[in-house]
Short mmCIF file of C-alpha atoms in Angstrom, two decimals:
data_model
loop_
_atom_site.label_atom_id
_atom_site.label_comp_id
_atom_site.label_asym_id
_atom_site.label_seq_id
_atom_site.Cartn_x
_atom_site.Cartn_y
_atom_site.Cartn_z
CA MET A 1 -17.78 -7.88 -23.97
CA THR A 2 -17.32 -5.95 -20.71
CA GLU A 3 -14.29 -3.68 -20.70
CA GLY A 4 -11.84 -4.86 -18.08
CA GLY A 5 -13.60 -8.20 -17.47
CA ALA A 6 -12.42 -11.75 -18.03
CA ASP A 7 -14.12 -11.75 -21.46
CA ASP A 8 -12.26 -8.66 -22.60
CA THR A 9 -10.88 -9.08 -26.12
CA ALA A 10 -7.15 -8.74 -26.70
CA GLY A 11 -7.74 -5.76 -28.98
CA ALA A 12 -9.91 -3.88 -26.51
CA ARG A 13 -7.44 -4.51 -23.72
CA THR A 14 -4.52 -3.26 -25.82
CA GLU A 15 -6.45 -0.12 -26.67
CA ARG A 16 -7.29 0.49 -23.02
CA LEU A 17 -3.68 0.05 -21.92
CA ALA A 18 -2.62 2.64 -24.48
CA ARG A 19 -5.08 5.14 -22.98
CA PHE A 20 -3.74 4.81 -19.43
CA ARG A 21 -0.03 5.37 -19.70
CA PRO A 22 2.09 8.03 -17.98
CA ALA A 23 3.14 11.09 -19.90
CA SER A 24 6.60 10.40 -21.32
CA GLY A 25 9.51 12.44 -19.99
CA MET A 26 10.94 12.31 -23.49
CA GLU A 27 7.93 14.24 -24.81
CA THR A 28 7.15 16.67 -21.96
CA PRO A 29 9.55 17.62 -19.14
CA ARG A 30 8.92 15.80 -15.87
CA PHE A 31 8.83 19.10 -14.01
CA SER A 32 5.95 20.43 -16.14
CA GLY A 33 2.21 19.96 -15.98
CA LEU A 34 -0.03 19.04 -13.06
CA SER A 35 1.35 16.44 -10.64
CA SER A 36 -0.29 13.02 -10.57
CA PHE A 37 0.92 9.66 -9.31
CA MET A 38 3.56 8.44 -11.80
CA ARG A 39 2.32 11.11 -14.28
CA LEU A 40 -0.71 8.94 -14.97
CA PRO A 41 -4.02 10.36 -16.21
CA VAL A 42 -6.41 11.48 -13.49
CA ILE A 43 -9.96 10.16 -13.75
CA ASP A 44 -13.09 10.33 -11.62
CA PRO A 45 -13.25 7.22 -9.41
CA ARG A 46 -16.94 6.84 -10.28
CA ALA A 47 -15.88 6.13 -13.88
CA ALA A 48 -13.10 3.72 -12.90
CA PRO A 49 -14.94 0.37 -12.61
CA GLY A 50 -14.78 -1.41 -15.96
CA LEU A 51 -12.24 1.09 -17.26
CA ILE A 52 -9.06 0.70 -15.23
CA GLU A 53 -7.46 -2.16 -13.33
CA ILE A 54 -5.17 -0.41 -10.83
CA GLY A 55 -6.17 2.84 -9.14
CA LEU A 56 -3.64 5.04 -7.35
CA ILE A 57 -5.34 6.96 -4.56
CA GLY A 58 -4.34 9.54 -1.96
CA ILE A 59 -5.72 9.48 1.58
CA PRO A 60 -4.60 12.82 3.08
CA PHE A 61 -5.50 12.21 6.72
CA ASP A 62 -3.32 12.23 9.84
CA GLY A 63 -5.93 12.98 12.48
CA THR A 64 -5.02 9.91 14.55
CA THR A 65 -1.26 10.48 14.64
CA THR A 66 0.04 10.23 18.21
CA ASN A 67 3.44 11.87 17.74
CA ARG A 68 4.54 14.22 14.94
CA PRO A 69 1.82 15.24 12.43
CA GLY A 70 2.26 15.97 8.75
CA ALA A 71 1.30 12.76 6.93
CA ARG A 72 -1.84 14.45 5.62
CA LEU A 73 0.50 16.09 3.13
CA GLY A 74 2.06 12.77 2.13
CA PRO A 75 -0.05 12.07 -0.98
CA ARG A 76 0.72 15.46 -2.49
CA ALA A 77 4.46 15.11 -1.87
CA VAL A 78 4.62 11.54 -3.18
CA ARG A 79 2.73 12.60 -6.30
CA GLU A 80 5.33 15.29 -6.92
CA ALA A 81 8.26 12.96 -6.25
CA SER A 82 6.76 10.22 -8.43
CA THR A 83 6.98 12.37 -11.55
CA GLY A 84 10.59 11.17 -11.77
CA THR A 85 9.66 7.50 -12.14
CA ARG A 86 9.81 5.92 -15.57
CA ALA A 87 7.98 3.09 -17.28
CA LEU A 88 10.34 0.12 -16.82
CA ASN A 89 11.66 -1.54 -13.65
CA HIS A 90 15.36 -1.98 -14.39
CA ALA A 91 15.82 -4.85 -11.91
CA THR A 92 12.80 -7.03 -12.67
CA GLY A 93 12.09 -5.99 -16.25
CA VAL A 94 8.47 -5.29 -15.35
CA ALA A 95 6.75 -2.58 -17.40
CA PRO A 96 3.60 -2.07 -15.31
CA TYR A 97 1.74 0.09 -17.82
CA ASP A 98 2.09 -2.65 -20.44
CA LEU A 99 0.42 -5.08 -18.03
CA ALA A 100 -2.45 -3.14 -16.45
CA ALA A 101 -4.57 -0.07 -17.09
CA CYS A 102 -3.58 2.39 -14.35
CA ALA A 103 -4.83 5.84 -13.36
CA ASP A 104 -4.72 8.36 -10.54
CA LEU A 105 -8.16 8.38 -8.90
CA GLY A 106 -7.51 11.49 -6.83
CA ASP A 107 -7.91 11.76 -3.05
CA VAL A 108 -10.49 10.38 -0.67
CA PRO A 109 -12.58 13.34 0.60
CA VAL A 110 -11.53 12.99 4.23
CA ASN A 111 -12.75 15.02 7.21
CA PRO A 112 -9.49 16.27 8.76
CA VAL A 113 -11.00 16.76 12.23
CA ASP A 114 -13.17 13.66 12.54
CA ALA A 115 -11.62 10.17 12.49
CA ALA A 116 -14.94 8.32 12.70
CA GLU A 117 -16.39 10.23 9.76
CA THR A 118 -13.19 9.76 7.77
CA ASP A 119 -13.35 6.06 8.56
CA ARG A 120 -16.79 5.89 6.95
CA ARG A 121 -15.75 8.01 3.97
CA ILE A 122 -12.72 5.86 3.19
CA GLU A 123 -14.70 2.64 3.22
CA ALA A 124 -17.43 4.21 1.06
CA PHE A 125 -14.79 5.37 -1.45
CA TYR A 126 -13.20 1.91 -1.75
CA ARG A 127 -16.33 -0.28 -1.74
CA PRO A 128 -17.34 0.38 -5.38
CA LEU A 129 -13.72 0.02 -6.48
CA ALA A 130 -13.51 -3.39 -4.82
CA GLU A 131 -16.84 -4.43 -6.30
CA GLY A 132 -15.60 -3.27 -9.72
CA GLY A 133 -12.46 -5.40 -9.48
CA ILE A 134 -10.05 -2.46 -9.21
CA VAL A 135 -6.80 -3.07 -7.34
CA PRO A 136 -6.04 0.01 -5.20
CA LEU A 137 -2.57 1.34 -4.44
CA SER A 138 -3.03 3.99 -1.77
CA VAL A 139 -0.72 6.62 -0.32
CA GLY A 140 -1.46 7.97 3.16
CA GLY A 141 -1.92 9.56 5.47
CA ASP A 142 -1.26 7.90 8.82
CA HIS A 143 -1.59 4.14 9.25
CA PHE A 144 -5.14 4.32 10.57
CA VAL A 145 -6.34 4.70 6.97
CA THR A 146 -5.48 1.07 6.21
CA TYR A 147 -8.28 -0.21 8.45
CA PRO A 148 -11.29 1.09 6.44
CA VAL A 149 -9.55 0.10 3.20
CA LEU A 150 -9.25 -3.46 4.53
CA ARG A 151 -12.94 -3.45 5.47
CA ALA A 152 -13.82 -2.65 1.86
CA LEU A 153 -11.44 -5.17 0.29
CA GLY A 154 -12.01 -7.92 2.83
CA ALA A 155 -15.79 -7.71 3.01
CA ASP A 156 -16.33 -11.04 1.22
CA ARG A 157 -13.47 -13.03 2.78
CA PRO A 158 -10.66 -12.33 5.24
CA LEU A 159 -7.38 -11.35 3.65
CA GLY A 160 -3.79 -12.25 4.38
CA LEU A 161 -1.37 -9.43 5.13
CA ILE A 162 2.25 -8.53 4.57
CA HIS A 163 2.93 -5.59 6.88
CA ILE A 164 6.34 -3.88 6.73
CA ASP A 165 6.77 -1.43 9.60
CA ALA A 166 8.73 -0.45 12.67
CA HIS A 167 5.60 -0.94 14.79
CA SER A 168 3.06 -3.74 15.08
CA ASP A 169 0.09 -1.31 15.18
CA THR A 170 -1.94 -3.83 17.18
CA ASP A 171 -2.62 -1.69 20.25
CA ASP A 172 -6.13 -1.95 21.66
CA ALA A 173 -6.53 1.73 22.49
CA GLN A 174 -4.42 4.83 22.99
CA TYR A 175 -4.75 8.02 25.03
CA GLY A 176 -7.57 7.09 27.36
CA GLY A 177 -9.51 4.73 25.14
CA ALA A 178 -9.22 5.98 21.54
CA ARG A 179 -9.70 2.85 19.43
CA LEU A 180 -9.24 4.43 15.99
CA THR A 181 -5.61 5.55 15.84
CA HIS A 182 -2.58 4.86 13.69
CA GLY A 183 -1.46 2.39 16.37
CA THR A 184 -4.58 0.18 16.23
CA PRO A 185 -5.55 -0.59 12.59
CA PHE A 186 -4.55 -4.23 12.42
CA ARG A 187 -6.13 -5.14 15.75
CA ARG A 188 -9.37 -3.56 14.56
CA ALA A 189 -9.12 -5.37 11.20
CA VAL A 190 -8.66 -8.77 12.84
CA GLU A 191 -11.58 -8.06 15.19
CA ALA A 192 -13.72 -7.04 12.20
CA GLY A 193 -12.98 -10.36 10.50
CA VAL A 194 -11.39 -8.78 7.40
CA LEU A 195 -7.90 -10.10 8.20
CA ASP A 196 -7.02 -13.74 8.89
CA PRO A 197 -4.37 -13.38 11.61
CA ARG A 198 -2.88 -16.78 10.76
CA ARG A 199 -2.08 -15.39 7.32
CA CYS A 200 -0.57 -12.13 8.59
CA VAL A 201 3.15 -11.44 8.81
CA GLN A 202 4.79 -8.27 10.16
CA ILE A 203 8.37 -7.53 9.09
CA GLY A 204 10.93 -5.11 10.54
CA ILE A 205 9.25 -4.50 13.91
CA ARG A 206 11.65 -2.83 16.34
CA GLY A 207 12.04 -0.18 19.00
CA SER A 208 10.56 0.35 22.43
CA MET A 209 6.90 -0.31 23.25
CA ASP A 210 4.40 1.32 25.55
CA ALA A 211 3.20 -2.05 26.84
CA ALA A 212 3.77 -5.75 26.18
CA ASP A 213 0.10 -6.29 25.29
CA GLU A 214 0.52 -5.00 21.74
CA ARG A 215 2.97 -7.79 20.88
CA ALA A 216 1.38 -10.42 23.10
CA TRP A 217 -2.07 -9.92 21.56
CA ALA A 218 -0.72 -10.19 18.02
CA LEU A 219 1.20 -13.37 18.78
CA GLY A 220 -1.81 -14.82 20.58
CA GLN A 221 -3.93 -14.31 17.47
CA GLY A 222 -1.40 -16.18 15.33
CA ILE A 223 0.23 -13.18 13.65
CA ARG A 224 3.84 -13.90 12.67
CA ILE A 225 6.15 -11.10 13.81
CA ILE A 226 9.61 -11.01 12.25
CA GLU A 227 11.44 -8.39 14.25
CA MET A 228 14.33 -6.44 12.77
CA GLU A 229 16.89 -8.41 14.71
CA GLU A 230 15.61 -11.62 13.11
CA VAL A 231 15.64 -10.01 9.67
CA CYS A 232 19.32 -9.14 10.15
CA ALA A 233 20.18 -12.62 11.39
CA ARG A 234 18.38 -14.52 8.61
CA GLY A 235 18.66 -12.22 5.59
CA LEU A 236 16.09 -10.82 3.19
CA PRO A 237 15.60 -13.85 0.88
CA GLU A 238 14.80 -16.17 3.78
CA VAL A 239 12.46 -13.65 5.39
CA ALA A 240 10.64 -13.04 2.11
CA ALA A 241 10.26 -16.79 1.60
CA GLU A 242 8.71 -17.22 5.03
CA ALA A 243 6.35 -14.29 4.43
CA ARG A 244 5.21 -15.92 1.20
CA ALA A 245 4.56 -19.16 3.06
CA VAL A 246 2.53 -17.36 5.74
CA VAL A 247 0.15 -15.59 3.34
CA GLY A 248 0.00 -18.53 0.93
CA GLU A 249 -1.81 -18.42 -2.39
CA ALA A 250 -5.06 -16.81 -1.22
CA PRO A 251 -5.78 -13.06 -1.59
CA ALA A 252 -3.57 -10.77 0.51
CA TYR A 253 -2.86 -7.10 1.14
CA LEU A 254 0.51 -5.32 1.38
CA SER A 255 1.00 -2.38 3.76
CA PHE A 256 4.29 -0.48 3.92
CA ASP A 257 4.85 2.13 6.63
CA ILE A 258 7.70 4.43 5.60
CA ASP A 259 9.07 4.26 9.16
CA ALA A 260 10.14 0.71 8.34
CA LEU A 261 13.08 2.55 6.79
CA ASP A 262 15.83 3.85 9.02
CA PRO A 263 15.45 7.59 9.74
CA ALA A 264 18.66 8.17 7.79
CA PHE A 265 16.63 7.28 4.68
CA ALA A 266 13.20 8.50 5.80
CA PRO A 267 13.40 11.30 8.39
CA GLY A 268 10.01 12.67 7.36
CA THR A 269 7.70 10.45 9.37
CA GLY A 270 5.75 10.79 12.58
CA THR A 271 7.28 8.04 14.72
CA PRO A 272 10.82 7.28 13.50
CA GLU A 273 12.79 4.34 14.94
CA ILE A 274 16.52 3.87 14.49
CA GLY A 275 17.89 0.60 13.13
CA GLY A 276 15.58 0.18 10.15
CA PHE A 277 15.87 -0.90 6.53
CA THR A 278 17.89 0.96 3.95
CA THR A 279 16.00 1.92 0.82
CA ARG A 280 17.98 -0.69 -1.12
CA GLU A 281 17.02 -3.42 1.35
CA ALA A 282 13.37 -2.41 1.14
CA LEU A 283 13.41 -2.70 -2.66
CA HIS A 284 14.96 -6.17 -2.50
CA LEU A 285 12.44 -7.27 0.13
CA LEU A 286 9.48 -6.13 -1.98
CA ARG A 287 10.82 -7.97 -5.03
CA GLY A 288 10.63 -11.15 -2.98
CA PHE A 289 6.81 -10.92 -3.09
CA ARG A 290 6.38 -11.24 -6.86
CA GLY A 291 3.53 -13.54 -7.83
CA LEU A 292 1.52 -13.30 -4.62
CA ASP A 293 -2.23 -12.75 -5.01
CA LEU A 294 -2.19 -9.12 -3.89
CA VAL A 295 -5.59 -7.42 -4.07
CA GLY A 296 -4.37 -4.05 -2.84
CA ALA A 297 -1.53 -2.21 -1.16
CA ASP A 298 -0.63 1.04 0.56
CA LEU A 299 2.32 3.18 1.53
CA VAL A 300 1.73 5.38 4.56
CA GLU A 301 3.17 7.85 7.09
CA VAL A 302 5.21 10.07 4.74
CA ALA A 303 5.23 13.45 6.53
CA PRO A 304 6.82 16.06 4.23
CA PRO A 305 6.98 18.95 6.77
CA LEU A 306 9.45 16.87 8.79
CA ASP A 307 11.78 16.44 5.80
CA PRO A 308 12.61 19.70 3.99
CA ALA A 309 15.03 17.86 1.66
CA GLY A 310 12.24 15.63 0.36
CA ILE A 311 14.14 12.34 0.58
CA THR A 312 11.26 10.61 2.41
CA ALA A 313 8.76 11.43 -0.34
CA LEU A 314 11.35 10.30 -2.90
CA ALA A 315 11.73 7.00 -1.06
CA GLY A 316 7.96 6.68 -0.88
CA ALA A 317 7.57 7.26 -4.62
CA GLY A 318 10.24 4.68 -5.44
CA LEU A 319 8.69 2.08 -3.16
CA ALA A 320 5.22 2.83 -4.55
CA PHE A 321 6.50 2.14 -8.07
CA GLU A 322 8.01 -1.14 -6.89
CA ILE A 323 4.66 -2.10 -5.34
CA LEU A 324 2.85 -1.03 -8.51
CA CYS A 325 4.99 -3.50 -10.45
CA LEU A 326 3.90 -6.30 -8.09
CA LEU A 327 0.23 -5.40 -8.56
CA ALA A 328 0.51 -5.07 -12.34
CA GLU A 329 2.14 -8.48 -12.67
CA ARG A 330 -0.70 -9.97 -10.66
CA VAL A 331 -3.36 -8.28 -12.81
CA ALA A 332 -1.68 -9.67 -15.94
CA ALA A 333 -1.54 -13.14 -14.37
CA ARG A 334 -5.29 -13.03 -13.71
CA HIS A 335 -5.92 -12.16 -17.36
CA ARG A 336 -3.73 -15.08 -18.48
CA ALA A 337 -5.59 -17.45 -16.18
CA ALA A 338 -8.94 -16.22 -17.51
CA ARG A 339 -7.85 -16.74 -21.12
CA GLU A 340 -6.51 -20.21 -20.38
CA GLY A 341 -9.77 -21.11 -18.67
CA GLU A 342 -11.66 -20.25 -21.86
CA VAL A 343 -9.51 -22.53 -24.04
#
């Protein structure tokens, strides 16, 4: 039997789940000990394949931010804020650590002054995880970091995408020709063939643009853009239902930029736009994606220096837990399908 594989025995799986649970706040205070995502154990990513099923990863890089920097400190702040999360989702009843073996895999060793080198390092970090069947939940960092993650996860087939953001991030280039920035990741991913644009949906897009090309190119590729005005007119359940229809049943990725939230709820981000989601609306929207075949997800652009009160990191930690519940349910569903296929 291979630990973590489809032929994993029920007993071995139960034992593994017990090993990868957060420290209980009823046993040790949440403000004590070293910070990790959700108070999970921290393990070396080289040991992760075959051992865990969901890896939480920090990508502390903001070298392609075009406005206010600080997202390089996002993973550390979200780790700290996430120590307040508990083991059960009160709204959905999902207990993610009962469904999947989870661990904090640390941070990608980025080069803070070299975007091209960081691009290579991120992909190299995620490739063995993808090959080992680990579902990554990443915390950035600016939105550029999503592109090399998608290259690793979409190497064998193009993925669908649910992208929640204030900005489309489909620029061609910025500042005299820079093609690797936090405003270009999804254009690069479509060009690289790791995203199927006809299975991509962007939700909450709003605000002014530098040029019409960003939107026109995305629409021309077949990307569905649901701008914030349409979200307000139609309501969250209808928007979530359309997003599900766009990505379908094939593998997909979820990317949440914290600036999708209104600055009243997330002031600590590099490019805030008024008129965004409340935190409550964002939670309800995410719950509309239960059951999708998500192979990975990220939460990006939390910039703690721009938010001394820490409410942006708190929002990021809460949303990350909600996303973790989606991923854990999907991991459990894959195990059920594997068992049923053996009967």
